[in-house]
Amino acid sequence: MKPRKSEDPLPGRAVALLLVLCVSGMRAETARYSVPEEAERGSFVANIAKDLGLTGEELLARQARVVSEGEKQYLQLNQHTGDLVVREQMDREALCGQSEPCL
């Protein structure tokens, strides 16, 4: 096997591996929290930054956000502090109907 010269291009697999290693630091995190349906607007749920091991500045730089499946946004994230709070009171029946458990 002849040694590769430094001018030779990297094989495709090596380039792909380098790309994967560079991008692997960027990933989506999923977190789940329980919120009582009686929780009032403004009620504290959790500190996302602390749970993910990040600072508020890092959340802001990464453009962290709460993604809702429905039309209503029930939770609100303060990107500066990492605090997740209730934005709108939840109604279990409206969200899940009769299904158990309600997730």
PDB file of C-alpha atoms in Angstrom:
ATOM      1  CA  MET A   1       0.000   0.000   0.000  1.00  0.00           C
ATOM      2  CA  LYS A   2       1.496   3.295  -1.052  1.00  0.00           C
ATOM      3  CA  PRO A   3       1.492   6.140   1.509  1.00  0.00           C
ATOM      4  CA  ARG A   4      -0.885   8.985   0.679  1.00  0.00           C
ATOM      5  CA  LYS A   5       0.651  12.339  -0.186  1.00  0.00           C
ATOM      6  CA  SER A   6      -0.569  15.392   1.703  1.00  0.00           C
ATOM      7  CA  GLU A   7      -1.805  16.927  -1.582  1.00  0.00           C
ATOM      8  CA  ASP A   8      -4.139  13.983  -2.266  1.00  0.00           C
ATOM      9  CA  PRO A   9      -7.792  14.719  -1.451  1.00  0.00           C
ATOM     10  CA  LEU A  10      -9.322  12.973   1.546  1.00  0.00           C
ATOM     11  CA  PRO A  11     -11.442   9.953   0.679  1.00  0.00           C
ATOM     12  CA  GLY A  12     -15.213  10.509   0.822  1.00  0.00           C
ATOM     13  CA  ARG A  13     -15.649   8.496   4.019  1.00  0.00           C
ATOM     14  CA  ALA A  14     -13.052  10.554   5.880  1.00  0.00           C
ATOM     15  CA  VAL A  15     -14.755  13.786   4.847  1.00  0.00           C
ATOM     16  CA  ALA A  16     -18.135  12.419   5.951  1.00  0.00           C
ATOM     17  CA  LEU A  17     -16.669  11.362   9.308  1.00  0.00           C
ATOM     18  CA  LEU A  18     -15.179  14.810   9.871  1.00  0.00           C
ATOM     19  CA  LEU A  19     -18.514  16.411   9.018  1.00  0.00           C
ATOM     20  CA  VAL A  20     -20.361  14.142  11.472  1.00  0.00           C
ATOM     21  CA  LEU A  21     -17.849  14.918  14.216  1.00  0.00           C
ATOM     22  CA  CYS A  22     -18.189  18.655  13.642  1.00  0.00           C
ATOM     23  CA  VAL A  23     -21.990  18.600  13.602  1.00  0.00           C
ATOM     24  CA  SER A  24     -22.388  16.153  16.498  1.00  0.00           C
ATOM     25  CA  GLY A  25     -21.992  19.000  18.992  1.00  0.00           C
ATOM     26  CA  MET A  26     -25.240  20.499  17.697  1.00  0.00           C
ATOM     27  CA  ARG A  27     -28.257  18.470  18.723  1.00  0.00           C
ATOM     28  CA  ALA A  28     -31.835  18.910  19.821  1.00  0.00           C
ATOM     29  CA  GLU A  29     -32.709  18.150  23.408  1.00  0.00           C
ATOM     30  CA  THR A  30     -36.086  16.897  24.542  1.00  0.00           C
ATOM     31  CA  ALA A  31     -37.348  17.455  28.056  1.00  0.00           C
ATOM     32  CA  ARG A  32     -40.670  16.468  29.615  1.00  0.00           C
ATOM     33  CA  TYR A  33     -42.326  18.117  32.588  1.00  0.00           C
ATOM     34  CA  SER A  34     -45.577  17.549  34.437  1.00  0.00           C
ATOM     35  CA  VAL A  35     -47.848  20.524  34.895  1.00  0.00           C
ATOM     36  CA  PRO A  36     -51.020  20.345  36.993  1.00  0.00           C
ATOM     37  CA  GLU A  37     -54.041  21.479  35.005  1.00  0.00           C
ATOM     38  CA  GLU A  38     -54.914  23.858  37.834  1.00  0.00           C
ATOM     39  CA  ALA A  39     -51.577  25.678  37.468  1.00  0.00           C
ATOM     40  CA  GLU A  40     -52.273  29.366  37.092  1.00  0.00           C
ATOM     41  CA  ARG A  41     -50.830  31.668  34.492  1.00  0.00           C
ATOM     42  CA  GLY A  42     -47.237  32.599  35.398  1.00  0.00           C
ATOM     43  CA  SER A  43     -46.688  29.464  37.525  1.00  0.00           C
ATOM     44  CA  PHE A  44     -43.083  28.235  37.487  1.00  0.00           C
ATOM     45  CA  VAL A  45     -42.597  24.834  35.814  1.00  0.00           C
ATOM     46  CA  ALA A  46     -38.824  24.359  35.583  1.00  0.00           C
ATOM     47  CA  ASN A  47     -35.543  26.029  34.753  1.00  0.00           C
ATOM     48  CA  ILE A  48     -34.651  24.603  31.348  1.00  0.00           C
ATOM     49  CA  ALA A  49     -31.152  26.099  31.315  1.00  0.00           C
ATOM     50  CA  LYS A  50     -30.254  24.387  34.580  1.00  0.00           C
ATOM     51  CA  ASP A  51     -31.758  21.055  33.488  1.00  0.00           C
ATOM     52  CA  LEU A  52     -29.798  21.120  30.221  1.00  0.00           C
ATOM     53  CA  GLY A  53     -26.597  22.360  31.847  1.00  0.00           C
ATOM     54  CA  LEU A  54     -26.646  25.660  29.946  1.00  0.00           C
ATOM     55  CA  THR A  55     -26.666  29.338  30.841  1.00  0.00           C
ATOM     56  CA  GLY A  56     -29.383  31.770  29.859  1.00  0.00           C
ATOM     57  CA  GLU A  57     -26.951  33.362  27.395  1.00  0.00           C
ATOM     58  CA  GLU A  58     -26.412  29.967  25.741  1.00  0.00           C
ATOM     59  CA  LEU A  59     -30.180  29.446  25.443  1.00  0.00           C
ATOM     60  CA  LEU A  60     -30.483  32.846  23.817  1.00  0.00           C
ATOM     61  CA  ALA A  61     -27.559  32.181  21.444  1.00  0.00           C
ATOM     62  CA  ARG A  62     -29.049  28.801  20.462  1.00  0.00           C
ATOM     63  CA  GLN A  63     -32.481  30.386  19.983  1.00  0.00           C
ATOM     64  CA  ALA A  64     -34.152  27.941  22.383  1.00  0.00           C
ATOM     65  CA  ARG A  65     -37.926  27.833  22.132  1.00  0.00           C
ATOM     66  CA  VAL A  66     -40.951  25.839  23.200  1.00  0.00           C
ATOM     67  CA  VAL A  67     -42.703  24.069  20.330  1.00  0.00           C
ATOM     68  CA  SER A  68     -46.388  23.289  20.752  1.00  0.00           C
ATOM     69  CA  GLU A  69     -48.268  20.676  18.748  1.00  0.00           C
ATOM     70  CA  GLY A  70     -51.555  22.558  18.890  1.00  0.00           C
ATOM     71  CA  GLU A  71     -52.593  26.100  18.142  1.00  0.00           C
ATOM     72  CA  LYS A  72     -52.303  27.315  21.727  1.00  0.00           C
ATOM     73  CA  GLN A  73     -48.976  27.991  23.384  1.00  0.00           C
ATOM     74  CA  TYR A  74     -49.475  26.804  26.974  1.00  0.00           C
ATOM     75  CA  LEU A  75     -45.890  27.316  28.120  1.00  0.00           C
ATOM     76  CA  GLN A  76     -43.505  30.251  27.778  1.00  0.00           C
ATOM     77  CA  LEU A  77     -39.703  30.207  27.963  1.00  0.00           C
ATOM     78  CA  ASN A  78     -37.685  33.142  29.215  1.00  0.00           C
ATOM     79  CA  GLN A  79     -34.503  32.783  27.133  1.00  0.00           C
ATOM     80  CA  HIS A  80     -32.532  35.082  29.440  1.00  0.00           C
ATOM     81  CA  THR A  81     -33.169  33.110  32.641  1.00  0.00           C
ATOM     82  CA  GLY A  82     -34.151  29.686  31.306  1.00  0.00           C
ATOM     83  CA  ASP A  83     -37.398  29.726  33.305  1.00  0.00           C
ATOM     84  CA  LEU A  84     -40.339  27.817  31.834  1.00  0.00           C
ATOM     85  CA  VAL A  85     -43.687  29.170  33.054  1.00  0.00           C
ATOM     86  CA  VAL A  86     -47.375  28.545  32.358  1.00  0.00           C
ATOM     87  CA  ARG A  87     -48.580  30.972  29.701  1.00  0.00           C
ATOM     88  CA  GLU A  88     -52.187  29.776  29.603  1.00  0.00           C
ATOM     89  CA  GLN A  89     -54.092  27.549  32.014  1.00  0.00           C
ATOM     90  CA  MET A  90     -54.560  24.020  30.674  1.00  0.00           C
ATOM     91  CA  ASP A  91     -57.831  22.138  30.442  1.00  0.00           C
ATOM     92  CA  ARG A  92     -57.275  18.377  30.485  1.00  0.00           C
ATOM     93  CA  GLU A  93     -60.564  17.529  28.777  1.00  0.00           C
ATOM     94  CA  ALA A  94     -59.940  20.026  25.979  1.00  0.00           C
ATOM     95  CA  LEU A  95     -56.413  18.687  25.438  1.00  0.00           C
ATOM     96  CA  CYS A  96     -56.953  14.923  25.761  1.00  0.00           C
ATOM     97  CA  GLY A  97     -60.663  14.199  25.909  1.00  0.00           C
ATOM     98  CA  GLN A  98     -61.250  10.893  27.703  1.00  0.00           C
ATOM     99  CA  SER A  99     -57.869   9.318  26.840  1.00  0.00           C
ATOM    100  CA  GLU A 100     -55.729   8.058  29.712  1.00  0.00           C
ATOM    101  CA  PRO A 101     -53.009   8.965  30.420  1.00  0.00           C
ATOM    102  CA  CYS A 102     -53.076  12.542  29.191  1.00  0.00           C
ATOM    103  CA  LEU A 103     -49.654  13.420  27.788  1.00  0.00           C
TER     104      LEU A 103
END
